[in-house]
Short mmCIF file of C-alpha atoms and ligand atoms in Angstrom, two decimals:
data_model
loop_
_atom_site.label_atom_id
_atom_site.label_comp_id
_atom_site.label_asym_id
_atom_site.label_seq_id
_atom_site.Cartn_x
_atom_site.Cartn_y
_atom_site.Cartn_z
CA MET K 57 10.16 -82.96 -51.52
CA GLN K 58 7.70 -82.07 -48.85
CA MET K 59 7.10 -78.43 -48.36
CA THR K 60 7.30 -77.36 -44.81
CA GLU K 61 4.47 -75.23 -43.72
CA GLN K 62 5.58 -71.78 -42.98
CA LYS K 63 4.97 -70.55 -39.50
CA PRO K 64 2.28 -67.92 -39.38
CA VAL K 65 3.84 -64.53 -39.04
CA THR K 66 2.37 -62.07 -36.61
CA ILE K 67 2.61 -58.58 -37.95
CA GLN K 68 3.04 -56.08 -35.19
CA THR K 69 0.99 -52.96 -35.79
CA ALA K 70 0.95 -49.91 -33.66
CA THR K 71 -2.19 -49.77 -31.53
CA PRO K 72 -4.45 -47.27 -33.24
CA VAL K 73 -4.46 -44.17 -31.12
CA LYS K 74 -6.82 -41.31 -31.83
CA ALA K 75 -4.74 -38.20 -32.27
CA MET K 76 -7.28 -36.17 -30.36
CA PRO K 77 -10.15 -36.94 -28.00
CA ASP K 78 -13.54 -36.74 -29.77
CA ALA K 79 -11.79 -36.63 -33.16
CA GLN K 80 -13.94 -36.69 -36.30
CA THR K 81 -12.70 -36.82 -39.87
CA VAL K 82 -13.37 -34.06 -42.36
CA THR K 83 -15.09 -35.50 -45.45
CA ALA K 84 -15.67 -32.38 -47.57
CA VAL K 85 -14.89 -28.66 -47.59
CA HIS K 86 -16.54 -26.01 -49.75
CA HIS K 87 -15.38 -22.40 -49.91
CA TYR K 88 -18.09 -19.92 -50.84
CA THR K 89 -16.20 -16.65 -50.56
CA ASP K 90 -13.02 -15.45 -48.88
CA ARG K 91 -15.14 -14.99 -45.72
CA LEU K 92 -17.32 -18.12 -45.75
CA PHE K 93 -16.90 -21.87 -46.02
CA SER K 94 -18.76 -25.04 -45.12
CA PHE K 95 -17.42 -28.44 -44.16
CA ARG K 96 -18.69 -31.93 -43.48
CA VAL K 97 -17.36 -34.36 -40.89
CA THR K 98 -18.06 -37.93 -39.87
CA ARG K 99 -20.83 -38.27 -37.30
CA PRO K 100 -20.23 -40.01 -33.97
CA ALA K 101 -22.43 -43.10 -33.96
CA SER K 102 -24.02 -42.11 -30.67
CA LEU K 103 -24.78 -38.50 -31.57
CA ARG K 104 -28.46 -37.60 -31.58
CA PHE K 105 -29.53 -33.98 -31.85
CA ARG K 106 -32.62 -31.83 -32.25
CA SER K 107 -32.69 -29.72 -35.43
CA GLY K 108 -31.37 -26.24 -34.59
CA GLU K 109 -28.91 -27.32 -31.89
CA PHE K 110 -25.18 -26.62 -31.81
CA VAL K 111 -22.08 -28.53 -30.72
CA MET K 112 -18.55 -27.44 -29.81
CA ILE K 113 -16.09 -27.85 -32.67
CA GLY K 114 -12.42 -27.07 -32.86
CA LEU K 115 -8.80 -27.97 -33.27
CA MET K 116 -5.98 -28.80 -30.91
CA GLY K 117 -4.19 -25.57 -30.00
CA GLU K 118 -0.42 -25.17 -30.02
CA ASN K 119 -0.45 -25.39 -26.21
CA GLY K 120 -1.98 -28.88 -26.46
CA ARG K 121 -5.37 -27.64 -25.32
CA PRO K 122 -8.44 -27.89 -27.57
CA LEU K 123 -9.63 -24.59 -29.03
CA LEU K 124 -13.39 -24.94 -29.38
CA ARG K 125 -16.28 -22.75 -30.57
CA ALA K 126 -20.03 -23.28 -30.80
CA TYR K 127 -21.22 -24.34 -34.24
CA SER K 128 -24.82 -24.95 -35.23
CA ILE K 129 -25.36 -28.24 -37.02
CA ALA K 130 -26.48 -27.33 -40.54
CA SER K 131 -27.28 -30.86 -41.72
CA PRO K 132 -30.61 -32.59 -41.11
CA SER K 133 -30.85 -34.93 -38.13
CA TRP K 134 -31.11 -38.02 -40.37
CA ASP K 135 -27.86 -37.30 -42.28
CA GLU K 136 -25.07 -39.78 -41.63
CA GLU K 137 -22.53 -36.94 -41.64
CA LEU K 138 -22.59 -33.50 -39.99
CA GLN K 139 -22.31 -30.22 -41.87
CA PHE K 140 -21.20 -26.85 -40.50
CA TYR K 141 -21.07 -23.36 -42.01
CA SER K 142 -18.34 -21.05 -40.86
CA ILE K 143 -16.97 -17.58 -41.20
CA LYS K 144 -13.22 -17.13 -41.80
CA VAL K 145 -11.65 -14.53 -39.57
CA GLN K 146 -8.06 -13.98 -40.66
CA ASP K 147 -6.82 -13.29 -37.14
CA GLY K 148 -9.46 -15.40 -35.39
CA PRO K 149 -7.85 -17.91 -33.01
CA LEU K 150 -9.83 -20.85 -34.42
CA THR K 151 -11.11 -19.94 -37.89
CA SER K 152 -7.73 -18.63 -39.10
CA LYS K 153 -6.66 -22.30 -38.86
CA LEU K 154 -9.96 -24.10 -39.39
CA GLN K 155 -10.40 -22.49 -42.82
CA HIS K 156 -7.45 -24.56 -44.06
CA ILE K 157 -8.87 -28.01 -43.18
CA GLN K 158 -8.94 -30.60 -45.96
CA PRO K 159 -10.78 -33.90 -46.37
CA GLY K 160 -8.99 -36.50 -44.25
CA ASP K 161 -8.00 -34.01 -41.52
CA GLU K 162 -9.38 -34.39 -38.03
CA VAL K 163 -11.36 -31.88 -36.00
CA ILE K 164 -12.51 -32.10 -32.41
CA LEU K 165 -16.26 -32.44 -31.95
CA ARG K 166 -17.77 -32.61 -28.47
CA PRO K 167 -20.90 -34.72 -28.97
CA LYS K 168 -23.16 -32.76 -26.59
CA PRO K 169 -25.73 -30.88 -28.66
CA VAL K 170 -27.56 -27.98 -26.96
CA GLY K 171 -29.39 -24.80 -27.95
CA THR K 172 -32.59 -22.79 -27.89
CA LEU K 173 -33.44 -22.70 -31.62
CA VAL K 174 -35.55 -25.82 -31.23
CA HIS K 175 -39.24 -26.53 -31.70
CA ASP K 176 -39.53 -27.45 -28.01
CA ALA K 177 -38.80 -23.82 -27.07
CA LEU K 178 -41.71 -22.42 -29.09
CA LEU K 179 -45.44 -22.52 -28.42
CA PRO K 180 -47.64 -23.81 -31.24
CA GLY K 181 -48.47 -21.22 -33.92
CA LYS K 182 -49.46 -20.84 -37.55
CA ARG K 183 -46.40 -19.25 -39.10
CA ILE K 184 -42.73 -19.75 -38.27
CA TRP K 185 -40.13 -17.13 -39.19
CA PHE K 186 -36.45 -18.00 -39.36
CA PHE K 187 -34.51 -14.70 -39.27
CA SER K 188 -30.83 -15.06 -40.13
CA THR K 189 -27.79 -13.04 -41.11
CA GLY K 190 -24.49 -14.43 -42.42
CA THR K 191 -23.64 -17.84 -40.99
CA GLY K 192 -26.69 -17.57 -38.74
CA ILE K 193 -28.55 -19.45 -41.45
CA ALA K 194 -26.87 -22.73 -40.33
CA PRO K 195 -29.39 -23.92 -37.70
CA PHE K 196 -32.22 -23.19 -40.11
CA ALA K 197 -30.58 -25.38 -42.74
CA SER K 198 -31.28 -28.24 -40.36
CA LEU K 199 -34.75 -27.06 -39.31
CA LEU K 200 -35.88 -26.56 -42.92
CA ARG K 201 -35.28 -30.23 -43.60
CA ASP K 202 -37.06 -31.44 -40.46
CA PRO K 203 -40.59 -32.75 -41.14
CA GLU K 204 -41.67 -31.39 -37.72
CA THR K 205 -41.26 -27.84 -39.05
CA TYR K 206 -43.97 -28.46 -41.64
CA GLU K 207 -46.15 -30.51 -39.28
CA ARG K 208 -46.21 -27.67 -36.76
CA PHE K 209 -46.69 -24.70 -39.07
CA ASP K 210 -48.80 -23.71 -42.11
CA GLN K 211 -46.18 -21.28 -43.36
CA VAL K 212 -42.39 -21.31 -43.02
CA ILE K 213 -40.45 -18.14 -43.88
CA LEU K 214 -36.66 -17.94 -44.03
CA THR K 215 -35.07 -14.50 -44.22
CA HIS K 216 -31.35 -14.31 -44.88
CA THR K 217 -29.47 -11.02 -44.98
CA CYS K 218 -25.86 -10.78 -46.07
CA ARG K 219 -23.49 -8.04 -47.09
CA ASP K 220 -23.28 -9.11 -50.74
CA VAL K 221 -24.83 -11.44 -53.30
CA ALA K 222 -22.08 -14.11 -53.18
CA GLU K 223 -22.80 -14.61 -49.47
CA LEU K 224 -26.37 -15.66 -50.27
CA LYS K 225 -25.20 -18.73 -52.21
CA PHE K 226 -25.35 -21.18 -49.28
CA GLY K 227 -29.00 -20.24 -48.67
CA GLU K 228 -29.92 -20.44 -52.36
CA GLU K 229 -28.50 -23.96 -52.57
CA LEU K 230 -30.25 -24.92 -49.36
CA ILE K 231 -33.64 -23.78 -50.66
CA ALA K 232 -33.15 -25.58 -53.99
CA GLU K 233 -32.23 -28.81 -52.15
CA THR K 234 -35.10 -28.49 -49.68
CA LEU K 235 -37.68 -28.11 -52.44
CA VAL K 236 -36.67 -31.46 -53.97
CA ASP K 237 -35.91 -33.21 -50.68
CA PRO K 238 -37.56 -36.67 -50.64
CA LEU K 239 -38.72 -36.20 -47.04
CA VAL K 240 -39.97 -32.59 -46.94
CA GLY K 241 -39.88 -31.37 -50.56
CA GLU K 242 -43.58 -31.60 -51.21
CA GLU K 243 -44.61 -29.78 -48.03
CA ALA K 244 -41.81 -27.25 -48.45
CA SER K 245 -43.03 -26.45 -51.97
CA GLU K 246 -46.38 -25.43 -50.47
CA LYS K 247 -45.29 -23.79 -47.23
CA LEU K 248 -41.75 -22.43 -47.55
CA ARG K 249 -40.98 -18.81 -48.50
CA TYR K 250 -37.43 -17.53 -48.91
CA TYR K 251 -36.60 -13.84 -48.41
CA PRO K 252 -32.95 -13.02 -49.17
CA THR K 253 -31.65 -9.46 -48.83
CA THR K 254 -28.28 -7.74 -49.18
CA THR K 255 -27.03 -4.60 -47.51
CA ARG K 256 -23.81 -3.67 -49.31
CA GLU K 257 -24.27 -4.87 -52.88
CA GLU K 258 -27.16 -4.32 -55.21
CA SER K 259 -29.64 -7.21 -55.43
CA PRO K 260 -33.39 -7.56 -56.07
CA LYS K 261 -34.12 -6.87 -52.38
CA MET K 262 -31.89 -4.63 -50.35
CA GLY K 263 -31.87 -3.60 -46.69
CA ARG K 264 -31.42 -4.78 -43.15
CA ILE K 265 -34.22 -7.12 -42.10
CA THR K 266 -34.88 -4.96 -39.02
CA THR K 267 -35.63 -1.98 -41.27
CA LEU K 268 -37.73 -4.02 -43.71
CA LEU K 269 -39.73 -5.44 -40.80
CA GLN K 270 -40.26 -2.11 -39.03
CA ASP K 271 -41.32 -0.22 -42.15
CA GLY K 272 -43.65 -3.04 -43.22
CA THR K 273 -41.87 -3.87 -46.50
CA LEU K 274 -41.30 -7.47 -45.40
CA PHE K 275 -44.99 -8.07 -44.74
CA GLU K 276 -46.06 -6.27 -47.88
CA ASP K 277 -43.67 -8.35 -50.00
CA LEU K 278 -44.94 -11.60 -48.48
CA GLY K 279 -48.60 -10.66 -48.29
CA VAL K 280 -48.69 -11.01 -44.50
CA THR K 281 -51.35 -8.77 -42.96
CA ASP K 282 -51.67 -10.09 -39.41
CA PHE K 283 -48.14 -10.41 -37.95
CA GLY K 284 -48.36 -10.78 -34.17
CA PRO K 285 -47.84 -12.99 -31.11
CA GLN K 286 -51.13 -14.80 -31.64
CA ASN K 287 -50.11 -16.67 -34.80
CA ASP K 288 -46.45 -15.94 -35.47
CA ARG K 289 -43.39 -17.64 -34.01
CA ALA K 290 -39.81 -16.62 -34.71
CA MET K 291 -36.31 -17.96 -34.38
CA VAL K 292 -33.41 -15.52 -34.73
CA CYS K 293 -29.76 -16.29 -35.41
CA GLY K 294 -27.21 -13.64 -36.30
CA SER K 295 -24.82 -11.09 -34.84
CA ILE K 296 -25.33 -9.80 -31.31
CA GLY K 297 -26.57 -6.50 -32.80
CA LEU K 298 -29.20 -8.20 -34.92
CA ASN K 299 -30.30 -10.45 -32.07
CA ASN K 300 -30.71 -7.54 -29.66
CA ASP K 301 -32.50 -5.36 -32.20
CA LEU K 302 -34.96 -8.09 -33.18
CA ARG K 303 -35.54 -9.05 -29.53
CA GLU K 304 -36.48 -5.45 -28.80
CA ILE K 305 -38.78 -5.29 -31.84
CA PHE K 306 -40.56 -8.54 -30.93
CA GLU K 307 -40.96 -7.58 -27.29
CA SER K 308 -42.39 -4.20 -28.28
CA ARG K 309 -44.94 -6.10 -30.38
CA GLY K 310 -45.98 -8.30 -27.46
CA PHE K 311 -43.95 -11.46 -28.16
CA CYS K 312 -42.41 -13.36 -25.20
CA GLU K 313 -39.00 -14.98 -25.48
CA GLY K 314 -39.00 -18.76 -25.06
CA ALA K 315 -36.56 -21.30 -23.67
CA ASN K 316 -36.35 -25.08 -23.50
CA SER K 317 -37.79 -24.95 -19.97
CA GLU K 318 -40.54 -22.48 -20.89
CA PRO K 319 -41.65 -22.26 -24.52
CA GLY K 320 -42.53 -18.82 -25.86
CA GLN K 321 -43.21 -16.95 -29.06
CA PHE K 322 -39.64 -16.32 -30.19
CA VAL K 323 -36.13 -17.61 -29.48
CA VAL K 324 -32.70 -16.13 -30.18
CA GLU K 325 -29.19 -17.49 -30.58
CA LYS K 326 -25.87 -15.92 -31.50
CA ALA K 327 -24.27 -17.04 -34.75
CA PHE K 328 -20.65 -18.05 -34.40
CA VAL K 329 -18.27 -15.10 -34.70
CA GLY K 330 -14.47 -14.94 -34.43
P1 A2P I 628 -24.78 -4.20 -42.68
O1 A2P I 628 -24.04 -4.47 -43.96
O2 A2P I 628 -25.69 -3.00 -42.76
O3 A2P I 628 -23.87 -4.16 -41.48
P2 A2P I 628 -21.91 -9.56 -40.97
O4 A2P I 628 -21.39 -10.10 -42.27
O5 A2P I 628 -21.20 -8.36 -40.46
O6 A2P I 628 -22.13 -10.61 -39.92
O7 A2P I 628 -23.39 -9.02 -41.31
C1 A2P I 628 -24.33 -9.83 -41.94
C2 A2P I 628 -25.53 -9.00 -42.28
O8 A2P I 628 -26.21 -8.63 -41.09
C3 A2P I 628 -25.17 -7.72 -43.00
O9 A2P I 628 -26.02 -7.59 -44.11
C4 A2P I 628 -25.41 -6.66 -41.96
O10 A2P I 628 -25.81 -5.42 -42.47
C5 A2P I 628 -26.53 -7.27 -41.15
N1 A2P I 628 -26.61 -6.71 -39.79
C6 A2P I 628 -25.59 -6.53 -38.94
N2 A2P I 628 -26.02 -6.00 -37.77
C7 A2P I 628 -27.34 -5.86 -37.89
C8 A2P I 628 -28.36 -5.38 -37.02
N3 A2P I 628 -28.09 -4.92 -35.80
N4 A2P I 628 -29.63 -5.36 -37.48
C9 A2P I 628 -29.92 -5.81 -38.72
N5 A2P I 628 -29.01 -6.29 -39.59
C10 A2P I 628 -27.73 -6.32 -39.18
#
């Protein structure tokens, strides 16, 4: 008996529709404390960014409108995914929901990176200081793994101040990874200094960075004797209070604030809050 060839069957599938415009998929989530978490998402193929820049990230709100906030990209520019570091605010419109994301979920990511914590906004110098509090460390996580940081400066100093010891964990992991990074590890081992401090829990170094800078402890601890606008460059990322206080301190010491259009001796950006 001759078998009749079966007619090919066309399987009808629903046209794939992206649930949200600019949707990216969450690939990993890590909770550090009940106030802090980091997450990784897929990277849009076309997205190029300068280390230190931020993008708008969010979720679709109940009213059908996207709820977006600025998030610094914490991953290096060569990474095939994007990493972000976030606070959890229990009644925050976005982070009260965002803190519950799981791998496989989608977030909205507007692929238009911008920001002032970029090398282009600073004049050449000898020493670069990255001053951060809380999640303000995120842009520096990208900059610390950018070879340009070590090409441009002889010394790279990251200060990170948090309320308690557990909140320093993200920075400790970042430093450990940077020191063995195949691209920058060798240079980082020679040039990078890490200066973590806490303000509300005992740790080897306590105090607000503004106080430690003003009373000279910071420079004494690091053996810096010539801090000034001639050789030093600074990037600042933290709360509005920290940013304003450090801006005032730098200006009183003769530093000029820089921007993309006009590079200077220091730049400032607000860490995500709320
Ligand atoms: P403090 O504990 O004395 O407020 P937060 O978690 O609230 O974002 O704060 C992160 C860190 O930044 C805390 O250690 C906090 O110190 C510190 N901080 C907050 N405001 C300032 C400021 N104006 N100058 C220096 N450090 C600040």
